[in-house]
Amino acid sequence: PSATPIPPVAQTVCTDPQVIALIDSLKTSMLNADGVLLSSLVSPSGMEVRYFRDGNPIAYTPYQAKFLFETDYQANWGTEPGSGLEKKGSFHDVVVPELKDIFNQTYTLHCNEIRHGGATYEVTWPYARDFYAVHFAGTEPYGYLDWHTWVVGIEYVNGKPLIYALMNFFWEP
């Protein structure tokens, strides 16, 4: 007797344990400055990184991601809220410290929902695709205005979740 294989039920990004493993791998890549690991997490179509919510999206290919902890390429991330000064710097000097900071604190994960503290702007995700928010709620001494959320855009390629975007949200004056 032959058996007809039943295709696996398509999992959603919110219930797929592979996605939590992907975020854990992102954390490991940041804490260990592991470009090879980071590269393996990036979608073949690339990863857009926004340091400021309305800043310049900087696109990286999986190949470029291998070297993001080493390269001194100075990206223009956009204008800083408050000062209006342009933020320029390498991925490892600008983005990595902020991701390391959130991953070294008590954070919560939220699927397709951007958790945030008090905001002076509308907190919106500019992509029409799935994401997870890595949210740090802030601390009482700062009136919880030190909240911080990194949003990780996730898409499936050949059944494997990969990162297509990273975006930073925080309190702005």
Coordinates of C-alpha atoms in Angstrom, one line a residue:
P1 CA 0.0 0.0 0.0
S2 CA 1.3 3.5 -0.8
A3 CA 0.7 6.5 1.3
T4 CA 0.0 9.9 -0.2
P5 CA 2.1 12.5 1.7
I6 CA 0.0 15.2 3.4
P7 CA 1.6 18.6 3.0
P8 CA 2.3 20.3 6.4
V9 CA -0.2 22.8 7.5
A10 CA 1.1 26.3 6.6
Q11 CA 2.2 27.8 9.9
T12 CA 1.7 31.5 10.5
V13 CA 4.6 33.6 11.7
C14 CA 2.9 34.0 15.1
T15 CA 2.8 30.2 15.8
D16 CA 6.0 29.0 14.2
P17 CA 8.7 28.1 16.7
Q18 CA 11.2 28.6 13.8
V19 CA 10.5 32.4 14.1
I20 CA 11.4 32.5 17.8
A21 CA 14.6 30.6 17.0
L22 CA 15.3 33.2 14.2
I23 CA 15.0 36.1 16.7
D24 CA 17.2 34.1 19.2
S25 CA 19.7 33.8 16.4
L26 CA 19.5 37.5 15.7
K27 CA 20.2 38.1 19.4
T28 CA 23.2 35.7 19.3
S29 CA 24.6 37.4 16.1
M30 CA 24.4 40.8 17.8
L31 CA 25.9 39.8 21.1
N32 CA 28.7 37.8 19.5
A33 CA 29.3 40.1 16.5
D34 CA 28.8 37.1 14.3
G35 CA 28.5 38.2 10.7
V36 CA 28.3 34.7 9.2
L37 CA 25.3 33.9 11.5
L38 CA 23.6 37.3 10.7
S39 CA 24.1 36.7 7.0
S40 CA 22.3 33.3 7.3
L41 CA 19.2 35.1 8.8
V42 CA 18.9 37.7 6.0
S43 CA 16.3 37.2 3.2
P44 CA 17.8 36.6 -0.2
S45 CA 16.0 39.8 -1.3
G46 CA 17.9 41.7 1.4
M47 CA 17.2 43.4 4.7
E48 CA 16.2 47.1 5.1
V49 CA 17.4 48.7 8.3
R50 CA 15.9 51.9 9.7
Y51 CA 17.6 53.3 12.7
F52 CA 15.0 56.1 12.9
R53 CA 11.3 55.4 12.1
D54 CA 11.3 58.1 9.4
G55 CA 15.0 57.8 8.6
N56 CA 16.8 56.4 5.6
P57 CA 16.3 52.7 5.0
I58 CA 19.7 51.1 4.4
A59 CA 19.5 47.9 2.4
Y60 CA 21.9 45.0 2.9
T61 CA 22.3 41.8 1.0
P62 CA 23.0 38.5 2.8
Y63 CA 26.6 38.8 1.5
Q64 CA 27.0 42.3 2.9
A65 CA 25.5 41.2 6.2
K66 CA 28.5 38.9 6.7
F67 CA 30.7 42.0 7.1
L68 CA 28.5 44.4 9.1
F69 CA 30.4 43.9 12.3
E70 CA 33.7 44.8 10.5
T71 CA 33.0 47.4 7.8
D72 CA 33.5 51.1 8.5
Y73 CA 31.1 52.1 5.7
Q74 CA 29.4 55.3 6.9
A75 CA 25.7 55.1 6.2
N76 CA 23.5 58.2 6.6
W77 CA 20.7 57.0 8.9
G78 CA 18.7 60.2 8.6
T79 CA 18.1 63.1 11.0
E80 CA 18.0 62.7 14.7
P81 CA 14.7 63.6 16.4
G82 CA 15.2 66.6 18.7
S83 CA 18.6 67.8 17.3
G84 CA 17.8 67.5 13.6
L85 CA 21.4 66.5 13.1
E86 CA 22.3 63.8 10.5
K87 CA 23.2 60.5 12.1
K88 CA 26.1 59.0 10.2
G89 CA 28.0 55.9 11.1
S90 CA 28.6 52.2 10.4
F91 CA 26.1 49.5 11.2
H92 CA 28.3 48.2 14.1
D93 CA 28.7 51.7 15.6
V94 CA 25.0 52.8 15.3
V95 CA 22.7 49.8 15.1
V96 CA 24.5 47.0 16.9
P97 CA 24.8 48.9 20.3
E98 CA 21.0 49.5 20.3
L99 CA 20.2 45.9 19.4
K100 CA 22.7 44.6 22.0
D101 CA 21.1 47.0 24.6
I102 CA 17.6 45.7 24.0
F103 CA 18.7 42.0 23.9
N104 CA 20.5 42.5 27.2
Q105 CA 17.4 43.7 29.0
T106 CA 14.1 42.1 29.9
Y107 CA 12.1 42.3 26.7
T108 CA 8.9 40.8 25.4
L109 CA 8.0 39.6 21.9
H110 CA 4.8 40.6 20.1
C111 CA 3.7 39.2 16.8
N112 CA 2.3 41.6 14.3
E113 CA 1.8 44.2 17.0
I114 CA 4.2 47.1 17.8
R115 CA 4.2 47.6 21.6
H116 CA 5.5 51.0 22.6
G117 CA 5.5 53.4 25.5
G118 CA 4.5 57.0 25.3
A119 CA 5.1 58.3 21.8
T120 CA 4.8 61.8 20.2
Y121 CA 4.1 60.2 16.8
E122 CA 2.0 57.4 15.3
V123 CA 3.8 54.1 15.6
T124 CA 3.3 52.3 12.3
W125 CA 5.0 49.5 10.4
P126 CA 5.6 50.7 6.8
Y127 CA 5.5 47.2 5.3
A128 CA 2.5 45.1 4.5
R129 CA 4.1 41.9 5.8
D130 CA 4.6 40.0 9.0
F131 CA 6.9 41.1 11.9
Y132 CA 7.8 40.6 15.5
A133 CA 8.3 43.5 17.9
V134 CA 11.1 43.1 20.5
H135 CA 9.9 45.5 23.2
F136 CA 11.6 46.9 26.3
A137 CA 8.9 48.6 28.4
G138 CA 11.2 51.2 30.0
T139 CA 11.9 51.9 33.7
E140 CA 10.0 53.7 36.4
P141 CA 12.8 56.2 37.3
Y142 CA 12.5 57.5 33.7
G143 CA 8.7 57.5 33.7
Y144 CA 8.9 54.6 31.2
L145 CA 10.1 57.1 28.5
D146 CA 13.2 54.9 28.1
W147 CA 11.0 52.3 26.3
H148 CA 12.5 50.8 23.2
T149 CA 11.2 48.6 20.4
W150 CA 13.0 46.9 17.5
V151 CA 10.7 45.5 14.9
V152 CA 12.0 42.5 12.9
G153 CA 10.3 42.0 9.5
I154 CA 9.9 38.2 8.8
E155 CA 9.2 36.5 5.5
Y156 CA 9.3 32.9 4.4
V157 CA 11.7 31.7 1.7
N158 CA 11.4 28.0 0.9
G159 CA 9.6 27.4 4.2
K160 CA 12.3 29.1 6.3
P161 CA 11.6 32.4 8.1
L162 CA 14.2 35.1 7.3
I163 CA 14.6 38.8 8.1
Y164 CA 13.6 41.4 5.5
A165 CA 13.6 44.5 7.7
L166 CA 14.8 45.9 11.0
M167 CA 13.3 49.1 12.4
N168 CA 13.8 51.0 15.6
F169 CA 11.2 52.9 17.6
F170 CA 11.8 54.9 20.8
W171 CA 10.5 58.0 22.6
E172 CA 11.2 61.1 20.7
P173 CA 11.0 64.7 21.9

